[in-house]
Short mmCIF file of C-alpha atoms and ligand atoms in Angstrom, two decimals:
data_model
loop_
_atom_site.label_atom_id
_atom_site.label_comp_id
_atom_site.label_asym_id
_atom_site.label_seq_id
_atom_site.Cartn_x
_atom_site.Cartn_y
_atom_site.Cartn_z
CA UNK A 1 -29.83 -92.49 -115.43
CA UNK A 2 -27.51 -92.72 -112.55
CA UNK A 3 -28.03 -95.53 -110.27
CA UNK A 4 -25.75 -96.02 -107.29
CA UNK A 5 -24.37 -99.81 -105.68
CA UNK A 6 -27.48 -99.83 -103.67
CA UNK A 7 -30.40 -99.14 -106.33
CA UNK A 8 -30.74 -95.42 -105.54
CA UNK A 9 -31.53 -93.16 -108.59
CA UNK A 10 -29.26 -90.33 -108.08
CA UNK A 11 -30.74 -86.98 -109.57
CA UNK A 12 -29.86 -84.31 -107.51
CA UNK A 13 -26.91 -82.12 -107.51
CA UNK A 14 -25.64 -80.16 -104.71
CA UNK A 15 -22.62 -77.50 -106.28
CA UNK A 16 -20.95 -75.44 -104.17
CA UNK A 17 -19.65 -72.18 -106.30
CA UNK A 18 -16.98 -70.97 -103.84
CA UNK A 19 -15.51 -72.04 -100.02
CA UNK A 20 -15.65 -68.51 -99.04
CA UNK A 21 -18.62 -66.36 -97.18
CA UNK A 22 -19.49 -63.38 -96.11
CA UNK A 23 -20.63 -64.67 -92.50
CA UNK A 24 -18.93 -66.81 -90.21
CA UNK A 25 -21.47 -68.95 -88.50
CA UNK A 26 -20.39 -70.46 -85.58
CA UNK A 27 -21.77 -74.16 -86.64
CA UNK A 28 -20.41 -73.88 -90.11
CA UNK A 29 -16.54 -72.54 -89.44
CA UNK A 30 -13.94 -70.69 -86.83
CA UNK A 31 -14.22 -67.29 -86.37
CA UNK A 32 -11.26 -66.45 -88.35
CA UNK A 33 -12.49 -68.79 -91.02
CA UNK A 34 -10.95 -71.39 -92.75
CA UNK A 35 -7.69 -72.75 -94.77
CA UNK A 36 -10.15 -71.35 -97.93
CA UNK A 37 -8.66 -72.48 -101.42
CA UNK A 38 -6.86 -70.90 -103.44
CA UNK A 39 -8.51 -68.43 -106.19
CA UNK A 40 -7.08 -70.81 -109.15
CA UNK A 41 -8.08 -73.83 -106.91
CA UNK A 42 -11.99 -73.37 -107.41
CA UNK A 43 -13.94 -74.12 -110.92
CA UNK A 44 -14.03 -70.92 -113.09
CA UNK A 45 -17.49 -70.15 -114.69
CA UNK A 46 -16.98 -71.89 -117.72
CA UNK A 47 -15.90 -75.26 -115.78
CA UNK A 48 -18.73 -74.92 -113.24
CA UNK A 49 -20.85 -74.68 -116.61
CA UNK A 50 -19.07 -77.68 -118.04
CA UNK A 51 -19.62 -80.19 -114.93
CA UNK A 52 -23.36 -79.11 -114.80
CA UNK A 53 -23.86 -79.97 -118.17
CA UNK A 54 -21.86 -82.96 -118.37
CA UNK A 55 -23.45 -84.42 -114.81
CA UNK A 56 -26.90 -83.24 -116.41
CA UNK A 57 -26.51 -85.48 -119.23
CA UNK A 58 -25.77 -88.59 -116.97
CA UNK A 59 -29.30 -87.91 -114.86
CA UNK A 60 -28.89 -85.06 -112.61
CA UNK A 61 -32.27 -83.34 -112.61
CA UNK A 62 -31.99 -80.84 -110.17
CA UNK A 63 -28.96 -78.80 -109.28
CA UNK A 64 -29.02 -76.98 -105.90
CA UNK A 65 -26.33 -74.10 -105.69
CA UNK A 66 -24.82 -73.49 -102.15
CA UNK A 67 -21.41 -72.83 -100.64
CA UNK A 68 -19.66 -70.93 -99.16
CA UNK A 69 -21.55 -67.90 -100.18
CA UNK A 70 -23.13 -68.40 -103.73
CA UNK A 71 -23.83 -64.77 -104.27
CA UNK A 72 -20.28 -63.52 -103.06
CA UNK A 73 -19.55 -64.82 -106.75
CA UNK A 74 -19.63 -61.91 -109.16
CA UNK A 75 -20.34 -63.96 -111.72
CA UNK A 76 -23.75 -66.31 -109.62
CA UNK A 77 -25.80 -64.63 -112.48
CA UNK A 78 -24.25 -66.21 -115.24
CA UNK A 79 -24.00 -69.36 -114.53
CA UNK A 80 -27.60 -69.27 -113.62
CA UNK A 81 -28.97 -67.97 -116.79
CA UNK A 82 -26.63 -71.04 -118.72
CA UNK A 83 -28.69 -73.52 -116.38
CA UNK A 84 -31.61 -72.04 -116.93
CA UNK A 85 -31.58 -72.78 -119.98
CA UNK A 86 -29.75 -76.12 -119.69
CA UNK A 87 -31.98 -79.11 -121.05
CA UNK A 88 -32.85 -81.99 -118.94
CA UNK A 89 -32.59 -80.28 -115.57
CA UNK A 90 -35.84 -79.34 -114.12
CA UNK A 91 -34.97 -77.80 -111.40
CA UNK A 92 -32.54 -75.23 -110.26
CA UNK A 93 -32.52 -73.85 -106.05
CA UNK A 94 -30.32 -72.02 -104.49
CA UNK A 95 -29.18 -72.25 -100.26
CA UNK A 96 -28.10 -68.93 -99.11
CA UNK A 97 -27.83 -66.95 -96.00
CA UNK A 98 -29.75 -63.85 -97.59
CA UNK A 99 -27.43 -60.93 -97.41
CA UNK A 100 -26.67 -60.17 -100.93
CA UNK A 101 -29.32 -61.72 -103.11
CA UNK A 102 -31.52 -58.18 -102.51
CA UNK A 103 -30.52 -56.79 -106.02
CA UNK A 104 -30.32 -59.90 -108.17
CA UNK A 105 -34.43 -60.63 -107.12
CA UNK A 106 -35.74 -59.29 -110.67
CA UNK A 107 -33.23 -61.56 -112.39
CA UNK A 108 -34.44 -64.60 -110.82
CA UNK A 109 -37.46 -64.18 -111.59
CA UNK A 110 -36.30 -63.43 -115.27
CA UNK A 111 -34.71 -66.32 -115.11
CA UNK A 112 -37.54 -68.98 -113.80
CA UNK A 113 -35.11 -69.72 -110.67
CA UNK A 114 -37.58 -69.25 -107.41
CA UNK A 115 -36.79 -72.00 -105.09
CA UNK A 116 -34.23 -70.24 -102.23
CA UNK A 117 -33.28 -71.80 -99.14
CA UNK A 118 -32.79 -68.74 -96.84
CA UNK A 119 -30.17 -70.25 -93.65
CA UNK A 120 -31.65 -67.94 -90.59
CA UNK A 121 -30.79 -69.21 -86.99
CA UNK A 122 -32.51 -66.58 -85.31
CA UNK A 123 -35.20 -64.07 -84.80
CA UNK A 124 -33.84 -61.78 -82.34
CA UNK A 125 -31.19 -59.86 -83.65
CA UNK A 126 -28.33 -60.43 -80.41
CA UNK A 127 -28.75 -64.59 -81.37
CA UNK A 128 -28.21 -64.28 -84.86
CA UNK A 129 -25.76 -61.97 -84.06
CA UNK A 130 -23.95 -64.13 -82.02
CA UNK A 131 -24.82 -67.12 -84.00
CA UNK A 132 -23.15 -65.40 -87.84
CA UNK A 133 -20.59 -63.39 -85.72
CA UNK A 134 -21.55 -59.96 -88.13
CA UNK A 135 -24.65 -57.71 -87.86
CA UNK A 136 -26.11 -58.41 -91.32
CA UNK A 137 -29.24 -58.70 -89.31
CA UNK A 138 -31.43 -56.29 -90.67
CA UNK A 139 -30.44 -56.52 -94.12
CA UNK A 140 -31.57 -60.19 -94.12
CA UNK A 141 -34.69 -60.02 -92.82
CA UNK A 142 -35.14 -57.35 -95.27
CA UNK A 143 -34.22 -59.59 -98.14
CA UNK A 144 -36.34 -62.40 -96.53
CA UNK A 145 -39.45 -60.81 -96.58
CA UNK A 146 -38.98 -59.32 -100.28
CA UNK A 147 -38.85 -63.07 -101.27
CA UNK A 148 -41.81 -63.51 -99.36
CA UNK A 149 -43.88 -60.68 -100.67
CA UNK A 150 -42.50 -61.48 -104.65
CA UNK A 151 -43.76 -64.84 -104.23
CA UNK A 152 -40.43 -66.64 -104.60
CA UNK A 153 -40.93 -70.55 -102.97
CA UNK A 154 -38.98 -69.34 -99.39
CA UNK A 155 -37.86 -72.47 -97.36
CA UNK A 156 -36.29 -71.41 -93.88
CA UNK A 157 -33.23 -73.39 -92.49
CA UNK A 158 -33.04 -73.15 -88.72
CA UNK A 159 -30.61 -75.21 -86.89
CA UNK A 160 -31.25 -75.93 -82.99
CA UNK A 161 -27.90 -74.85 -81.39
CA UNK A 162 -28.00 -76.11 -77.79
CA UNK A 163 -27.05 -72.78 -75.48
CA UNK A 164 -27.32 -70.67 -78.71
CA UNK A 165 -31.02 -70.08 -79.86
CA UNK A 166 -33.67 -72.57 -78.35
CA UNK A 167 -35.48 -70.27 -77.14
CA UNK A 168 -36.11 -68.67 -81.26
CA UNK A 169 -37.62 -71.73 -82.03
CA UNK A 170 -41.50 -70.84 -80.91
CA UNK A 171 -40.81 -67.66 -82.27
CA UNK A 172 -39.40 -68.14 -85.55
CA UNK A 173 -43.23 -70.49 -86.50
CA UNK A 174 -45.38 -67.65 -84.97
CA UNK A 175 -43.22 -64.79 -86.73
CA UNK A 176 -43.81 -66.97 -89.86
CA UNK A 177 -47.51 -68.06 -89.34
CA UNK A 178 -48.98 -65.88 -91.99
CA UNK A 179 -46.61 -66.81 -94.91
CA UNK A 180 -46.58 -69.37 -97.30
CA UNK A 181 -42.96 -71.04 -95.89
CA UNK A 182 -41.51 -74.25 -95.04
CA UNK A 183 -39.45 -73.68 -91.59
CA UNK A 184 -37.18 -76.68 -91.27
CA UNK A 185 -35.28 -77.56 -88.58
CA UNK A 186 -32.46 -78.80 -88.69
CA UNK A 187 -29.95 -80.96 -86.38
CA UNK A 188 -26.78 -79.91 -85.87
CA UNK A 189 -24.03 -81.76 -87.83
CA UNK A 190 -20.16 -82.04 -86.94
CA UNK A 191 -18.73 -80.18 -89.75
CA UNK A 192 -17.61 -76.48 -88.54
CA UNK A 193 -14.05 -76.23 -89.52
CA UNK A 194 -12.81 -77.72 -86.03
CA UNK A 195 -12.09 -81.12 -85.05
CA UNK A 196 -15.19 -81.76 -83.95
CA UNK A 197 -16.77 -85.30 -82.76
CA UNK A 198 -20.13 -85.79 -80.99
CA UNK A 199 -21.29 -88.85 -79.96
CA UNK A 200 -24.92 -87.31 -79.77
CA UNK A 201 -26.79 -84.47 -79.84
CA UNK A 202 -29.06 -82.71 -77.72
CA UNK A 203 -31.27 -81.26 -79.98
CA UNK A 204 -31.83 -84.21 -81.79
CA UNK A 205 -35.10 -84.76 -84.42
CA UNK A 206 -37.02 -86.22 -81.60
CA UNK A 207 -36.90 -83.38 -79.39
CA UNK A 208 -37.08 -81.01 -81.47
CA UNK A 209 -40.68 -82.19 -82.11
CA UNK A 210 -41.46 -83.08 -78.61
CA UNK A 211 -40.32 -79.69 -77.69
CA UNK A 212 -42.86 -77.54 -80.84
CA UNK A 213 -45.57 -80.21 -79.69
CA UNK A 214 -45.59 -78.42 -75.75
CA UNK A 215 -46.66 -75.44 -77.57
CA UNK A 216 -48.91 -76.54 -80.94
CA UNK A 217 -50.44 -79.43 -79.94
CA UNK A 218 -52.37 -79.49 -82.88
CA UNK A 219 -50.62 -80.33 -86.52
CA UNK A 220 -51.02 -82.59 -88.92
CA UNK A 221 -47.79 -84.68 -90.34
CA UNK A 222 -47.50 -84.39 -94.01
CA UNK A 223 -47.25 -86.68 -96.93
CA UNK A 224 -43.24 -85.82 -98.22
CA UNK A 225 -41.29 -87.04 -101.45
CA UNK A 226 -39.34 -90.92 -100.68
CA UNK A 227 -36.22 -88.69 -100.96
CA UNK A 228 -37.43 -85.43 -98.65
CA UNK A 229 -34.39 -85.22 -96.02
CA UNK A 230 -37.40 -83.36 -93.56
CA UNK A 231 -40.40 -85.21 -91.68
CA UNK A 232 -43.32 -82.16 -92.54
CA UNK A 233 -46.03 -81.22 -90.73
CA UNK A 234 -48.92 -78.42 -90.79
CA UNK A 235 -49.62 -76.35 -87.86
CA UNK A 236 -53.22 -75.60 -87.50
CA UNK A 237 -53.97 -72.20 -88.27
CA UNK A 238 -50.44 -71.24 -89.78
CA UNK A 239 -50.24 -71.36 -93.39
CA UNK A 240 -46.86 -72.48 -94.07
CA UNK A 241 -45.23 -75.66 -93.01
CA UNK A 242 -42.38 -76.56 -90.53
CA UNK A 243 -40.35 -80.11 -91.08
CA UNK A 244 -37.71 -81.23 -89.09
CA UNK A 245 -34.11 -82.93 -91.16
CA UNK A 246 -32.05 -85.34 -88.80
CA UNK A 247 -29.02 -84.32 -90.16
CA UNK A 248 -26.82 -85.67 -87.48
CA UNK A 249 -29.34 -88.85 -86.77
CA UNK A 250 -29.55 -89.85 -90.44
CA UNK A 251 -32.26 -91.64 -90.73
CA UNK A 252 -32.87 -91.08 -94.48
CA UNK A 253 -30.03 -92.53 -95.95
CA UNK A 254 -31.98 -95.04 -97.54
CA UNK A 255 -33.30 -92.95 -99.87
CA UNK A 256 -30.54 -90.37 -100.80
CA UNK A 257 -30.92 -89.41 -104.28
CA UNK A 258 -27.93 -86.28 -103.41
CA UNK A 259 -24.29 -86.12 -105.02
CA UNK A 260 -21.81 -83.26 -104.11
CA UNK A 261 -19.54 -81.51 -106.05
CA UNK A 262 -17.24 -78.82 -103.99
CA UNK A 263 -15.93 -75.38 -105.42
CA UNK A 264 -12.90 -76.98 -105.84
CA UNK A 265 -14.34 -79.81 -107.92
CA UNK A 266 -14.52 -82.61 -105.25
CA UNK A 267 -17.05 -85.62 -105.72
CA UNK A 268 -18.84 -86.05 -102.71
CA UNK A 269 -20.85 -89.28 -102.44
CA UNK A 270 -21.68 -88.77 -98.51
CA UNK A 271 -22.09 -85.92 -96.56
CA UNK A 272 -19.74 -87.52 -93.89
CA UNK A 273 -17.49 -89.41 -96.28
CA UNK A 274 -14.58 -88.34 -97.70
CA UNK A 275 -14.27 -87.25 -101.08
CA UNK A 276 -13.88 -89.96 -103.69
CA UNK A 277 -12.26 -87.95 -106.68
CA UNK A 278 -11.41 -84.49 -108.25
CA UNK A 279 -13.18 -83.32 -111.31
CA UNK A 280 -11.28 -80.15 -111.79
CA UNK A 281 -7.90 -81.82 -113.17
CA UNK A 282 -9.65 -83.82 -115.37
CA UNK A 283 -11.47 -80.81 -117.27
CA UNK A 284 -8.05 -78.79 -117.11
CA UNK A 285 -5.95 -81.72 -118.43
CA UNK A 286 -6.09 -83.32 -121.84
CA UNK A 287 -8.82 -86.11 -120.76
CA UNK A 288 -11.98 -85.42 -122.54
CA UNK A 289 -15.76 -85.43 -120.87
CA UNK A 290 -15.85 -88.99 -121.10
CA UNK A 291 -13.55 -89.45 -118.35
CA UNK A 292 -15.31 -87.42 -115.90
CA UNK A 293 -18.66 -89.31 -116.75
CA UNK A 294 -16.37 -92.68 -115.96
CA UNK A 295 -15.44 -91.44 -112.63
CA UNK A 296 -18.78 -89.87 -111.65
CA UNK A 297 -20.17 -93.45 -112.17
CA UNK A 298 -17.48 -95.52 -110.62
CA UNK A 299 -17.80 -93.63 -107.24
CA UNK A 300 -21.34 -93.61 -107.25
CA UNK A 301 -21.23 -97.59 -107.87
CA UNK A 302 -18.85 -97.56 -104.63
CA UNK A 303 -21.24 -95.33 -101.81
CA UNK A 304 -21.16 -96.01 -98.72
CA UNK A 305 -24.91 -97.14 -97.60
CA UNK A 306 -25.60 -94.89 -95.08
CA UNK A 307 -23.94 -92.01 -93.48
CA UNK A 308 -22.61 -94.08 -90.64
CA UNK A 309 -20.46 -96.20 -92.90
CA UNK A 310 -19.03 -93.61 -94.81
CA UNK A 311 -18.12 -91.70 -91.33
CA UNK A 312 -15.76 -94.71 -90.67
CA UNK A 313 -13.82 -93.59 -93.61
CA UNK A 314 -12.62 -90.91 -91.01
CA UNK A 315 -10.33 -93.01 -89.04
CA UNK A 316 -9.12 -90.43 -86.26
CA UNK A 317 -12.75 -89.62 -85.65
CA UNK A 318 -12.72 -86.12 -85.62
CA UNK A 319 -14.36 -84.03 -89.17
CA UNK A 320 -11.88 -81.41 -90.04
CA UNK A 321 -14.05 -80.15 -92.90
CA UNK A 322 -16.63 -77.19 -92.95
CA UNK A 323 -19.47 -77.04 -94.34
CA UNK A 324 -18.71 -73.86 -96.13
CA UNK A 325 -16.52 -75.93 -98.02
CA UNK A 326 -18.89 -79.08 -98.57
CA UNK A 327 -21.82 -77.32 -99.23
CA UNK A 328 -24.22 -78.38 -96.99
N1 SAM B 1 -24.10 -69.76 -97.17
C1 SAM B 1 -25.28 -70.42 -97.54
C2 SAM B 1 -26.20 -70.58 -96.36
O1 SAM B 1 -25.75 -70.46 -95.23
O2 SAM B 1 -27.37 -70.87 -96.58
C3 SAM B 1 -25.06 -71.74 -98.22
C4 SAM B 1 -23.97 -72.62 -97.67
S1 SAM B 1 -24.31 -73.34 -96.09
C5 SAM B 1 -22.83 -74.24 -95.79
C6 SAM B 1 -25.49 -74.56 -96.54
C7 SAM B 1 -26.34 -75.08 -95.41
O3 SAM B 1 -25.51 -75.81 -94.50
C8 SAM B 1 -27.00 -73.98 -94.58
O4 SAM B 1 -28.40 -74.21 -94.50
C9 SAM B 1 -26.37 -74.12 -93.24
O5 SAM B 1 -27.26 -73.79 -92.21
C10 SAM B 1 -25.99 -75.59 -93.21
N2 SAM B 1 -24.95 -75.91 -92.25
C11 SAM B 1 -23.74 -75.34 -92.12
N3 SAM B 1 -23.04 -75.88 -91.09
C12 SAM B 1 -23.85 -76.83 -90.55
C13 SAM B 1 -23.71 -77.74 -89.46
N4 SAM B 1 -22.61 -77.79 -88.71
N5 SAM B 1 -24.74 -78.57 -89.20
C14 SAM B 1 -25.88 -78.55 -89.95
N6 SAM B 1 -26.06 -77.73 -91.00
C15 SAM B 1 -25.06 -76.87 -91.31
FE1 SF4 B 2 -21.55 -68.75 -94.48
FE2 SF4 B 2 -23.59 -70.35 -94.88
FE3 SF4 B 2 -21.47 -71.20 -93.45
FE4 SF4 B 2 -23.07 -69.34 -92.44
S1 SF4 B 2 -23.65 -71.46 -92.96
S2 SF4 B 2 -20.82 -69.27 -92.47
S3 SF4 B 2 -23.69 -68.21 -94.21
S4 SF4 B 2 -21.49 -70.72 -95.59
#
């Protein structure tokens, strides 16, 4: 079992297959996209395969896959069928912005693998639009509602963009009010490829809820998991549920069960730290799997307590990374 420098069981894996995407939200990275890594910079299959299993044995139980992209990787589908049938982990998901999971549906099924984040930031087609800078509009919503209908476990990500798509937010729970699915809100977080600081936001967690309370009055707040990053509530009448993560206000560090590893084999121990080491020289040089379990547990016995601390680990202020390279 993995247990960090502040008692918290760390089970949960967040791998990020590739830095590159199809999309270019405006949130997540510039319009002409980032510095991406180089192709023989990011984990092949086989070494992807290799940290799963390795950070499986230590006490990861559940391995979310995100990027970048994860289905701009040709080869998503095998790597998903090795951790299906990896033993100890119990629970695979997968974050992505729906465009090109369409054909791979039957597969996943195949394969167990049903939890899927789907990222959508709007419900009329001009914001998200505007929001992804491409018109993969259609072809996502298409996707999203085959998940629906083939009962896959949908969970919507929705971040309040101040300016950008407020006005979606109403929307998005009514267009949703029939189907089992969790809409989550998210805050906006400083990580878009920039140099971007804010002080505060305003769309924080707070508002967010004051704001879907003007128009459902009635809802009922939910019991969640200790280490849920989303406050839950049930809208009468609607069958799914909509919970709110305060990303940017942080107030669940407390509980944070998550590690990172990037596409290029970084070990992330905080969202808004910096990385504490690099697995992918280890596995390519003569060191065997032992030393990759020795550095995975010294930098988890040296995390930051809460998000705020590790931020100070960015002296100038500013966070140059995107999230299409952390992961999310
Ligand atoms: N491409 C996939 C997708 O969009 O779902 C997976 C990678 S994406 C980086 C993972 C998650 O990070 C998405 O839910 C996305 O909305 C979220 N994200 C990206 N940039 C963010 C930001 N600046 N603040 C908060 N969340 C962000
Ligand atoms: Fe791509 Fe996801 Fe970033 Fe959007 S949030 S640009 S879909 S990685």
């Amino acid at each position: 079992m993995l247990v960090d420098n502040h008692g918290r069981k760390i089970n949960y894996l967040r791998l990020a297959v590739t830095d590159r995407c199809n999309l270019r939200c405006n949130y997540c990275m510039p319009a002409e996209g980032i510095n991406f890594a180089k192709r023989e910079e990011l984990l092949t299959t086989l070494e992807l395969k290799q940290v799963a299993k390795v950070l499986v044995e230590m006490g990861i139980e559940k391995i979310r896959l995100t990027g970048g992209e994860p289905f701009v990787r040709k080869d998503i589908m095998d790597l998903l069928a090795f951790l299906s049938h990896l033993e100890g982990l119990k629970d695979i998901s997968i974050t992505t912005n729906a465009t090109l999971i369409g054909k791979h549906l039957d597969e996943l099924k195949q394969l167990g693998i049903k939890n899927i984040n789907v990222s959508l930031d709007a419900i009329k087609k001009e914001t998200f639009e505007h929001i992804t800078r491409r018109n993969s509009y259609e072809i996502v919503r298409e996707n999203l509602f085959r998940l629906l209908n083939e009962d896959f476990n949908v969970r919507v990500n929705f971040i309040v963009l101040q300016g950008q798509n407020e006005q979606d937010i109403i929307p998005i729970l009514n267009e949703f009010k029939d189907y089992p699915v969790g809409i989550r809100f998210l805050e906006e977080m400083p990580f878009n490829g920039g140099t971007k600081s804010f002080g505060s936001i305003h769309w924080d967690h707070k508002k967010i809820l004051e704001y879907i309370t003007d128009y459902f009055p009635n809802y009922q707040k939910l019991d969640s998991p200790k280490t849920s990053t989303s406050v839950n509530y049930k809208i009468d009448g609607h069958q799914g549920t909509f919970g709110i993560i305060p990303s940017f206000s942080r107030t669940f560090c407390g509980s944070c069960n998550r590690l990172r590893v990037t596409a290029k084999g970084d070990v992330i121990t905080c969202l808004y730290g910096k990385p504490k080491t690099n697995l992918r020289e280890i596995i390519r040089g003569n060191d065997s799997f032992d030393k990759i379990k020795m550095e995975v547990e010294r930098v988890i016995g040296e995390r930051a307590k809460t998000g705020f601390e590790a931020q100070k680990e960015h002296e100038n202020k500013v966070f140059e990374s995107s999230m299409t390279s952390i992961g999310g």
